[in-house]
PDB file of C-alpha atoms and ligand atoms in Angstrom:
ATOM      1  CA  MET A  23     -27.135  -7.061 -61.257  1.00 86.00           C
ATOM      2  CA  SER A  24     -30.574  -9.203 -61.726  1.00 94.00           C
ATOM      3  CA  LEU A  25     -31.679 -11.626 -64.149  1.00 97.00           C
ATOM      4  CA  GLN A  26     -34.896 -13.264 -65.374  1.00 98.00           C
ATOM      5  CA  VAL A  27     -34.912 -16.043 -67.785  1.00 98.00           C
ATOM      6  CA  VAL A  28     -38.188 -16.824 -69.572  1.00 98.00           C
ATOM      7  CA  ALA A  29     -39.160 -20.093 -71.886  1.00 98.00           C
ATOM      8  CA  ASP A  30     -38.498 -18.386 -75.777  1.00 98.00           C
ATOM      9  CA  THR A  31     -38.584 -15.264 -77.702  1.00 98.00           C
ATOM     10  CA  VAL A  32     -42.119 -14.565 -77.499  1.00 98.00           C
ATOM     11  CA  ALA A  33     -42.018 -14.639 -73.516  1.00 98.00           C
ATOM     12  CA  LEU A  34     -38.981 -12.338 -73.932  1.00 98.00           C
ATOM     13  CA  ALA A  35     -40.736 -10.022 -76.145  1.00 98.00           C
ATOM     14  CA  ARG A  36     -43.562 -10.035 -73.745  1.00 98.00           C
ATOM     15  CA  ALA A  37     -41.280  -9.373 -70.490  1.00 98.00           C
ATOM     16  CA  ALA A  38     -39.366  -6.599 -72.167  1.00 98.00           C
ATOM     17  CA  ALA A  39     -42.751  -4.914 -73.244  1.00 97.00           C
ATOM     18  CA  ALA A  40     -43.788  -5.138 -69.880  1.00 97.00           C
ATOM     19  CA  GLU A  41     -40.530  -3.832 -68.086  1.00 98.00           C
ATOM     20  CA  ILE A  42     -40.372  -0.869 -70.453  1.00 98.00           C
ATOM     21  CA  ALA A  43     -43.797   0.044 -69.957  1.00 97.00           C
ATOM     22  CA  GLY A  44     -43.552  -0.151 -65.938  1.00 97.00           C
ATOM     23  CA  ARG A  45     -40.533   2.110 -66.307  1.00 98.00           C
ATOM     24  CA  ALA A  46     -42.318   4.413 -68.595  1.00 98.00           C
ATOM     25  CA  ALA A  47     -45.304   4.773 -66.264  1.00 97.00           C
ATOM     26  CA  GLN A  48     -43.069   5.351 -63.395  1.00 97.00           C
ATOM     27  CA  ALA A  49     -40.591   7.824 -64.926  1.00 98.00           C
ATOM     28  CA  VAL A  50     -43.495   9.844 -66.105  1.00 98.00           C
ATOM     29  CA  ALA A  51     -45.195   9.864 -62.798  1.00 98.00           C
ATOM     30  CA  GLN A  52     -42.074  11.108 -61.211  1.00 97.00           C
ATOM     31  CA  ARG A  53     -40.693  13.542 -63.688  1.00 96.00           C
ATOM     32  CA  GLY A  54     -43.056  14.092 -66.453  1.00 98.00           C
ATOM     33  CA  ARG A  55     -41.195  12.273 -69.162  1.00 97.00           C
ATOM     34  CA  PHE A  56     -39.580   8.934 -70.063  1.00 98.00           C
ATOM     35  CA  THR A  57     -36.203   8.739 -71.967  1.00 98.00           C
ATOM     36  CA  VAL A  58     -35.373   5.445 -73.488  1.00 98.00           C
ATOM     37  CA  VAL A  59     -32.782   4.404 -75.467  1.00 98.00           C
ATOM     38  CA  LEU A  60     -33.414   1.478 -78.101  1.00 98.00           C
ATOM     39  CA  ALA A  61     -31.183  -1.352 -78.882  1.00 98.00           C
ATOM     40  CA  GLY A  62     -30.217  -2.240 -82.169  1.00 97.00           C
ATOM     41  CA  GLY A  63     -30.142  -5.909 -83.901  1.00 96.00           C
ATOM     42  CA  SER A  64     -32.890  -8.318 -84.207  1.00 97.00           C
ATOM     43  CA  THR A  65     -33.700  -9.433 -80.724  1.00 98.00           C
ATOM     44  CA  PRO A  66     -35.713  -6.537 -79.393  1.00 98.00           C
ATOM     45  CA  LEU A  67     -37.748  -6.064 -82.375  1.00 97.00           C
ATOM     46  CA  GLN A  68     -40.948  -8.142 -81.348  1.00 97.00           C
ATOM     47  CA  ALA A  69     -41.110  -6.255 -78.030  1.00 97.00           C
ATOM     48  CA  TYR A  70     -41.126  -2.850 -80.294  1.00 96.00           C
ATOM     49  CA  GLY A  71     -43.778  -4.326 -82.415  1.00 95.00           C
ATOM     50  CA  LEU A  72     -46.027  -5.224 -79.008  1.00 95.00           C
ATOM     51  CA  LEU A  73     -45.272  -1.538 -77.980  1.00 94.00           C
ATOM     52  CA  GLY A  74     -45.952   0.228 -81.208  1.00 88.00           C
ATOM     53  CA  GLY A  75     -49.155  -1.035 -82.038  1.00 73.00           C
ATOM     54  CA  GLY A  76     -51.245   0.014 -78.628  1.00 78.00           C
ATOM     55  CA  ASN A  77     -51.297   2.103 -75.453  1.00 84.00           C
ATOM     56  CA  MET A  78     -48.691   0.344 -73.348  1.00 90.00           C
ATOM     57  CA  LEU A  79     -46.636   3.681 -73.538  1.00 93.00           C
ATOM     58  CA  PRO A  80     -47.631   7.601 -72.640  1.00 93.00           C
ATOM     59  CA  TRP A  81     -46.149   8.376 -76.209  1.00 93.00           C
ATOM     60  CA  GLU A  82     -46.847  12.206 -75.904  1.00 94.00           C
ATOM     61  CA  HIS A  83     -44.046  12.048 -72.886  1.00 96.00           C
ATOM     62  CA  CYS A  84     -41.674   9.422 -74.473  1.00 96.00           C
ATOM     63  CA  HIS A  85     -38.490  10.716 -75.936  1.00 96.00           C
ATOM     64  CA  ILE A  86     -36.946   7.866 -77.712  1.00 96.00           C
ATOM     65  CA  PHE A  87     -33.236   7.328 -78.838  1.00 97.00           C
ATOM     66  CA  MET A  88     -30.810   4.820 -80.621  1.00 97.00           C
ATOM     67  CA  GLY A  89     -27.943   3.326 -78.613  1.00 98.00           C
ATOM     68  CA  ASP A  90     -25.898   2.824 -81.843  1.00 98.00           C
ATOM     69  CA  GLU A  91     -26.475   3.066 -85.538  1.00 97.00           C
ATOM     70  CA  ARG A  92     -24.746   1.422 -88.681  1.00 97.00           C
ATOM     71  CA  CYS A  93     -23.628   4.305 -91.023  1.00 97.00           C
ATOM     72  CA  VAL A  94     -26.139   3.783 -93.703  1.00 96.00           C
ATOM     73  CA  PRO A  95     -28.996   5.964 -94.664  1.00 94.00           C
ATOM     74  CA  PHE A  96     -31.902   5.597 -92.690  1.00 91.00           C
ATOM     75  CA  ASP A  97     -34.119   3.566 -95.426  1.00 94.00           C
ATOM     76  CA  HIS A  98     -31.382   1.103 -95.410  1.00 96.00           C
ATOM     77  CA  PRO A  99     -32.175  -2.547 -94.442  1.00 96.00           C
ATOM     78  CA  ALA A 100     -29.093  -2.301 -92.139  1.00 97.00           C
ATOM     79  CA  SER A 101     -30.084   0.794 -90.211  1.00 96.00           C
ATOM     80  CA  ASN A 102     -30.952  -0.185 -86.557  1.00 96.00           C
ATOM     81  CA  TRP A 103     -33.176   3.187 -86.413  1.00 94.00           C
ATOM     82  CA  GLY A 104     -34.981   2.120 -89.405  1.00 94.00           C
ATOM     83  CA  GLN A 105     -35.745  -1.537 -88.293  1.00 96.00           C
ATOM     84  CA  ALA A 106     -36.709  -0.324 -84.535  1.00 95.00           C
ATOM     85  CA  LEU A 107     -39.206   2.165 -86.472  1.00 92.00           C
ATOM     86  CA  ALA A 108     -40.400  -0.271 -88.615  1.00 93.00           C
ATOM     87  CA  ALA A 109     -41.231  -2.791 -85.866  1.00 94.00           C
ATOM     88  CA  LEU A 110     -42.718   0.202 -83.454  1.00 90.00           C
ATOM     89  CA  GLY A 111     -44.877   1.310 -86.643  1.00 86.00           C
ATOM     90  CA  PRO A 112     -45.654   4.973 -86.372  1.00 72.00           C
ATOM     91  CA  PRO A 113     -46.832   5.439 -82.553  1.00 73.00           C
ATOM     92  CA  ALA A 114     -49.955   7.689 -82.298  1.00 72.00           C
ATOM     93  CA  GLY A 115     -49.342  10.797 -80.189  1.00 82.00           C
ATOM     94  CA  LEU A 116     -45.458  10.631 -80.313  1.00 85.00           C
ATOM     95  CA  PRO A 117     -44.288  13.981 -81.210  1.00 87.00           C
ATOM     96  CA  LYS A 118     -42.076  14.066 -84.270  1.00 84.00           C
ATOM     97  CA  ASP A 119     -39.115  15.678 -82.050  1.00 86.00           C
ATOM     98  CA  ASN A 120     -39.281  13.261 -79.801  1.00 90.00           C
ATOM     99  CA  LEU A 121     -37.247  10.721 -82.001  1.00 86.00           C
ATOM    100  CA  PRO A 122     -33.669  12.397 -82.505  1.00 88.00           C
ATOM    101  CA  ARG A 123     -32.115   9.867 -84.967  1.00 89.00           C
ATOM    102  CA  ILE A 124     -28.400   9.221 -85.203  1.00 95.00           C
ATOM    103  CA  ILE A 125     -27.959  10.371 -89.353  1.00 95.00           C
ATOM    104  CA  GLY A 126     -26.236   7.220 -90.679  1.00 93.00           C
ATOM    105  CA  LYS A 127     -25.984   8.781 -94.037  1.00 93.00           C
ATOM    106  CA  LEU A 128     -23.209  11.037 -92.607  1.00 95.00           C
ATOM    107  CA  SER A 129     -19.666  10.102 -92.090  1.00 96.00           C
ATOM    108  CA  PRO A 130     -19.105   8.043 -88.637  1.00 97.00           C
ATOM    109  CA  GLN A 131     -17.207  11.214 -87.355  1.00 98.00           C
ATOM    110  CA  GLU A 132     -19.924  13.737 -88.382  1.00 98.00           C
ATOM    111  CA  ALA A 133     -22.881  11.336 -87.435  1.00 98.00           C
ATOM    112  CA  ALA A 134     -21.166  10.811 -83.912  1.00 98.00           C
ATOM    113  CA  SER A 135     -20.430  14.375 -83.325  1.00 98.00           C
ATOM    114  CA  ASP A 136     -23.907  15.677 -84.603  1.00 98.00           C
ATOM    115  CA  TYR A 137     -25.512  13.224 -82.225  1.00 98.00           C
ATOM    116  CA  GLU A 138     -23.552  14.111 -79.337  1.00 98.00           C
ATOM    117  CA  TRP A 139     -24.124  17.726 -79.965  1.00 97.00           C
ATOM    118  CA  ARG A 140     -27.788  17.215 -80.045  1.00 96.00           C
ATOM    119  CA  LEU A 141     -28.065  14.910 -77.019  1.00 97.00           C
ATOM    120  CA  LYS A 142     -26.104  17.574 -74.651  1.00 97.00           C
ATOM    121  CA  GLY A 143     -28.527  20.081 -76.157  1.00 96.00           C
ATOM    122  CA  PHE A 144     -31.430  17.702 -74.834  1.00 96.00           C
ATOM    123  CA  PHE A 145     -29.862  17.327 -71.554  1.00 97.00           C
ATOM    124  CA  HIS A 146     -29.078  21.107 -70.915  1.00 94.00           C
ATOM    125  CA  GLY A 147     -25.382  20.456 -70.507  1.00 85.00           C
ATOM    126  CA  ALA A 148     -25.370  17.886 -67.911  1.00 97.00           C
ATOM    127  CA  PRO A 149     -22.183  16.175 -67.636  1.00 97.00           C
ATOM    128  CA  TRP A 150     -23.747  12.900 -68.602  1.00 98.00           C
ATOM    129  CA  PRO A 151     -26.980  11.998 -70.241  1.00 98.00           C
ATOM    130  CA  PHE A 152     -29.971  10.729 -67.603  1.00 96.00           C
ATOM    131  CA  TRP A 153     -31.656   8.036 -69.353  1.00 98.00           C
ATOM    132  CA  ASP A 154     -34.769   6.382 -67.481  1.00 98.00           C
ATOM    133  CA  LEU A 155     -33.763   3.240 -69.649  1.00 98.00           C
ATOM    134  CA  VAL A 156     -31.038   1.702 -71.906  1.00 98.00           C
ATOM    135  CA  LEU A 157     -31.789  -1.545 -74.055  1.00 98.00           C
ATOM    136  CA  LEU A 158     -28.867  -3.382 -74.989  1.00 98.00           C
ATOM    137  CA  GLY A 159     -28.327  -6.415 -77.031  1.00 98.00           C
ATOM    138  CA  LEU A 160     -25.421  -8.753 -76.718  1.00 98.00           C
ATOM    139  CA  GLY A 161     -23.321 -10.158 -79.482  1.00 98.00           C
ATOM    140  CA  SER A 162     -21.868 -13.809 -79.517  1.00 97.00           C
ATOM    141  CA  ASP A 163     -18.206 -12.114 -79.421  1.00 97.00           C
ATOM    142  CA  GLY A 164     -19.477  -9.985 -76.364  1.00 98.00           C
ATOM    143  CA  HIS A 165     -20.219  -6.662 -78.161  1.00 98.00           C
ATOM    144  CA  THR A 166     -22.816  -4.407 -76.912  1.00 98.00           C
ATOM    145  CA  ALA A 167     -24.334  -1.539 -78.825  1.00 98.00           C
ATOM    146  CA  SER A 168     -21.267  -1.115 -81.281  1.00 98.00           C
ATOM    147  CA  LEU A 169     -18.685  -1.307 -78.511  1.00 98.00           C
ATOM    148  CA  PHE A 170     -16.776  -4.306 -80.359  1.00 98.00           C
ATOM    149  CA  PRO A 171     -14.002  -6.068 -78.000  1.00 98.00           C
ATOM    150  CA  GLY A 172     -10.391  -4.604 -77.988  1.00 96.00           C
ATOM    151  CA  ARG A 173     -11.359  -1.153 -79.538  1.00 97.00           C
ATOM    152  CA  PRO A 174      -9.877   2.204 -78.179  1.00 96.00           C
ATOM    153  CA  VAL A 175     -13.498   3.617 -77.949  1.00 98.00           C
ATOM    154  CA  LEU A 176     -13.882   1.126 -74.742  1.00 98.00           C
ATOM    155  CA  GLU A 177     -11.369   3.474 -73.136  1.00 97.00           C
ATOM    156  CA  GLU A 178     -13.324   6.638 -73.649  1.00 98.00           C
ATOM    157  CA  ARG A 179     -13.935   8.688 -70.987  1.00 97.00           C
ATOM    158  CA  GLU A 180     -15.189  12.242 -72.314  1.00 98.00           C
ATOM    159  CA  ARG A 181     -17.160  11.740 -75.473  1.00 98.00           C
ATOM    160  CA  TRP A 182     -20.796  10.614 -75.297  1.00 98.00           C
ATOM    161  CA  VAL A 183     -21.065   9.326 -78.649  1.00 98.00           C
ATOM    162  CA  ALA A 184     -18.342   7.993 -80.648  1.00 98.00           C
ATOM    163  CA  PRO A 185     -17.455   6.800 -84.338  1.00 98.00           C
ATOM    164  CA  VAL A 186     -16.634   2.884 -84.676  1.00 98.00           C
ATOM    165  CA  ALA A 187     -14.677   1.153 -87.521  1.00 97.00           C
ATOM    166  CA  ALA A 188     -16.576  -1.355 -89.522  1.00 97.00           C
ATOM    167  CA  PRO A 189     -16.258  -4.757 -87.366  1.00 96.00           C
ATOM    168  CA  ALA A 190     -14.475  -7.127 -89.793  1.00 94.00           C
ATOM    169  CA  HIS A 191     -15.625 -10.138 -87.698  1.00 95.00           C
ATOM    170  CA  MET A 192     -19.505  -9.420 -87.298  1.00 91.00           C
ATOM    171  CA  GLU A 193     -21.867  -8.490 -90.113  1.00 93.00           C
ATOM    172  CA  PRO A 194     -22.962  -6.099 -91.253  1.00 95.00           C
ATOM    173  CA  HIS A 195     -19.473  -4.895 -91.978  1.00 97.00           C
ATOM    174  CA  LEU A 196     -20.184  -1.188 -91.828  1.00 97.00           C
ATOM    175  CA  PRO A 197     -18.767   1.775 -89.884  1.00 97.00           C
ATOM    176  CA  ARG A 198     -21.102   2.457 -86.779  1.00 97.00           C
ATOM    177  CA  VAL A 199     -21.869   5.424 -84.310  1.00 98.00           C
ATOM    178  CA  THR A 200     -22.348   4.304 -80.650  1.00 98.00           C
ATOM    179  CA  LEU A 201     -22.960   5.605 -77.316  1.00 98.00           C
ATOM    180  CA  THR A 202     -19.792   5.305 -75.171  1.00 98.00           C
ATOM    181  CA  LEU A 203     -19.367   3.362 -71.856  1.00 98.00           C
ATOM    182  CA  PRO A 204     -19.647   6.193 -69.696  1.00 98.00           C
ATOM    183  CA  ALA A 205     -22.950   7.678 -71.583  1.00 98.00           C
ATOM    184  CA  ILE A 206     -24.531   4.233 -71.152  1.00 98.00           C
ATOM    185  CA  ASN A 207     -23.658   3.557 -67.395  1.00 98.00           C
ATOM    186  CA  SER A 208     -25.150   7.069 -66.474  1.00 98.00           C
ATOM    187  CA  ALA A 209     -28.690   5.260 -66.864  1.00 98.00           C
ATOM    188  CA  ALA A 210     -31.267   4.560 -64.151  1.00 98.00           C
ATOM    189  CA  CYS A 211     -31.603   1.457 -65.788  1.00 98.00           C
ATOM    190  CA  VAL A 212     -30.007  -1.092 -68.324  1.00 98.00           C
ATOM    191  CA  LEU A 213     -31.889  -3.970 -69.524  1.00 98.00           C
ATOM    192  CA  PHE A 214     -29.979  -6.578 -71.592  1.00 98.00           C
ATOM    193  CA  LEU A 215     -32.016  -8.751 -74.069  1.00 98.00           C
ATOM    194  CA  ALA A 216     -30.324 -11.748 -75.066  1.00 98.00           C
ATOM    195  CA  ALA A 217     -31.819 -14.814 -76.744  1.00 98.00           C
ATOM    196  CA  GLY A 218     -30.393 -17.916 -78.535  1.00 98.00           C
ATOM    197  CA  GLN A 219     -27.898 -20.466 -78.050  1.00 98.00           C
ATOM    198  CA  SER A 220     -25.443 -18.655 -79.659  1.00 97.00           C
ATOM    199  CA  LYS A 221     -24.942 -16.103 -76.954  1.00 98.00           C
ATOM    200  CA  ARG A 222     -24.808 -18.417 -74.263  1.00 98.00           C
ATOM    201  CA  PRO A 223     -21.110 -19.001 -73.535  1.00 98.00           C
ATOM    202  CA  VAL A 224     -20.865 -15.035 -73.572  1.00 98.00           C
ATOM    203  CA  VAL A 225     -23.766 -14.700 -71.202  1.00 98.00           C
ATOM    204  CA  LEU A 226     -22.428 -17.747 -68.633  1.00 97.00           C
ATOM    205  CA  ARG A 227     -19.162 -16.024 -68.373  1.00 97.00           C
ATOM    206  CA  ILE A 228     -20.721 -12.449 -67.565  1.00 97.00           C
ATOM    207  CA  LEU A 229     -22.829 -13.430 -65.067  1.00 95.00           C
ATOM    208  CA  ASP A 230     -20.483 -15.783 -63.291  1.00 95.00           C
ATOM    209  CA  ASP A 231     -17.765 -13.303 -63.058  1.00 96.00           C
ATOM    210  CA  PRO A 232     -18.615  -9.722 -64.548  1.00 94.00           C
ATOM    211  CA  GLN A 233     -15.055  -8.382 -63.711  1.00 95.00           C
ATOM    212  CA  ALA A 234     -13.050 -11.158 -65.200  1.00 97.00           C
ATOM    213  CA  ALA A 235     -15.550 -11.320 -68.471  1.00 98.00           C
ATOM    214  CA  ALA A 236     -14.682  -7.438 -68.582  1.00 97.00           C
ATOM    215  CA  ARG A 237     -11.269  -8.093 -69.864  1.00 96.00           C
ATOM    216  CA  ASP A 238     -12.958  -9.581 -73.067  1.00 97.00           C
ATOM    217  CA  TYR A 239     -16.466  -8.762 -73.373  1.00 98.00           C
ATOM    218  CA  PRO A 240     -17.407  -5.067 -73.602  1.00 98.00           C
ATOM    219  CA  ALA A 241     -20.882  -5.890 -72.408  1.00 98.00           C
ATOM    220  CA  ALA A 242     -19.307  -6.778 -68.853  1.00 98.00           C
ATOM    221  CA  ARG A 243     -18.252  -3.209 -68.584  1.00 98.00           C
ATOM    222  CA  VAL A 244     -21.888  -2.050 -68.697  1.00 98.00           C
ATOM    223  CA  ARG A 245     -22.558  -1.209 -65.070  1.00 96.00           C
ATOM    224  CA  ALA A 246     -25.748   1.238 -64.934  1.00 98.00           C
ATOM    225  CA  ALA A 247     -25.570   4.225 -62.337  1.00 97.00           C
ATOM    226  CA  GLY A 248     -29.171   2.569 -61.092  1.00 98.00           C
ATOM    227  CA  GLU A 249     -29.924  -1.138 -61.793  1.00 97.00           C
ATOM    228  CA  THR A 250     -28.504  -3.565 -64.551  1.00 98.00           C
ATOM    229  CA  LEU A 251     -31.257  -6.138 -65.654  1.00 98.00           C
ATOM    230  CA  TRP A 252     -31.044  -9.209 -67.941  1.00 98.00           C
ATOM    231  CA  LEU A 253     -33.492 -10.663 -69.675  1.00 98.00           C
ATOM    232  CA  LEU A 254     -33.027 -14.042 -71.322  1.00 98.00           C
ATOM    233  CA  ASP A 255     -34.623 -16.662 -72.988  1.00 98.00           C
ATOM    234  CA  GLN A 256     -33.756 -20.342 -71.874  1.00 98.00           C
ATOM    235  CA  ALA A 257     -31.640 -20.934 -74.959  1.00 98.00           C
ATOM    236  CA  ALA A 258     -29.451 -18.132 -74.129  1.00 98.00           C
ATOM    237  CA  ALA A 259     -29.571 -19.088 -70.217  1.00 97.00           C
ATOM    238  CA  GLY A 260     -28.903 -22.715 -70.462  1.00 93.00           C
ATOM    239  CA  ASP A 261     -29.559 -25.015 -67.577  1.00 79.00           C
TER     240      ASP A 261
HETATM  241  C1  6PG B 325     -25.464  -3.510 -83.821  1.00 85.16           C
HETATM  242  C2  6PG B 325     -26.488  -3.570 -82.566  1.00 85.16           C
HETATM  243  C3  6PG B 325     -26.018  -4.824 -81.594  1.00 85.16           C
HETATM  244  C4  6PG B 325     -26.855  -5.988 -81.097  1.00 85.16           C
HETATM  245  C5  6PG B 325     -26.149  -7.129 -80.976  1.00 85.16           C
HETATM  246  C6  6PG B 325     -27.299  -8.396 -81.111  1.00 85.16           C
HETATM  247  O1  6PG B 325     -25.764  -2.367 -84.366  1.00 85.16           O
HETATM  248  O2  6PG B 325     -25.102  -4.629 -84.236  1.00 85.16           O
HETATM  249  O3  6PG B 325     -26.805  -2.654 -81.898  1.00 85.16           O
HETATM  250  O4  6PG B 325     -25.118  -4.469 -80.485  1.00 85.16           O
HETATM  251  O5  6PG B 325     -27.923  -5.490 -80.227  1.00 85.16           O
HETATM  252  O6  6PG B 325     -25.217  -7.731 -82.082  1.00 85.16           O
HETATM  253  O7  6PG B 325     -28.049  -8.422 -82.098  1.00 85.16           O
HETATM  254  P1  6PG B 325     -28.981  -9.230 -82.243  1.00 85.16           P
HETATM  255  O8  6PG B 325     -30.214  -9.095 -81.337  1.00 85.16           O
HETATM  256  O9  6PG B 325     -29.761  -9.375 -83.726  1.00 85.16           O
HETATM  257  O10 6PG B 325     -28.491 -10.673 -81.867  1.00 85.16           O
END
């Protein structure tokens, strides 16, 4: 696990965009394509804005996925995919088929089965997906993607994608669809992005003792097959 702390959210967006671009260049050079899973929530949106506007990414070789979605239509303000795409802007040169969405207007069960089926098609029957990079956010309750504390989905060992009932303690109170822990942990690299003081207690516990924190915080159960990186602003990291 490695850690980078930057001054504020502007620096965090720049550092995240640079990390994503560096991983993309490396993956395309090695394998001819870059598979990246975007995080929902507000923290990564500035980084998406930096990437979308320019030529930092080799768009024609990028395949962009979403780690979790709220079950709402794509044009609903709470749609993770809608928010991410609005921040990215229409990336010039990205083939339309390289943006497979989670269809939030379906029921959570149907949307999860549909997304899993399409992911399995993309990865040609591999036992688990192979992501070059998975971006993740962090909730003040220790959730990541839509993996909330205490939920049975945390024990999922077979499915790549699972439906999740609406969290009562976290807004928006909407049912979700999420990648499961094994489908995240198969990644070559996971990059957590966390900003703001509300995240600090969880961040400090996870970085201090991830094994102990894993009892309470789903984010602490993320251990990428390759590297797990944390990128924090000063407010989230504290002193
Ligand atoms: C979701 C997100 C979630 C998010 C964190 C952090 O669907 O709610 O995927 O995991 O990343 O809640 O959100 P913020 O960046 O808005 O704090």
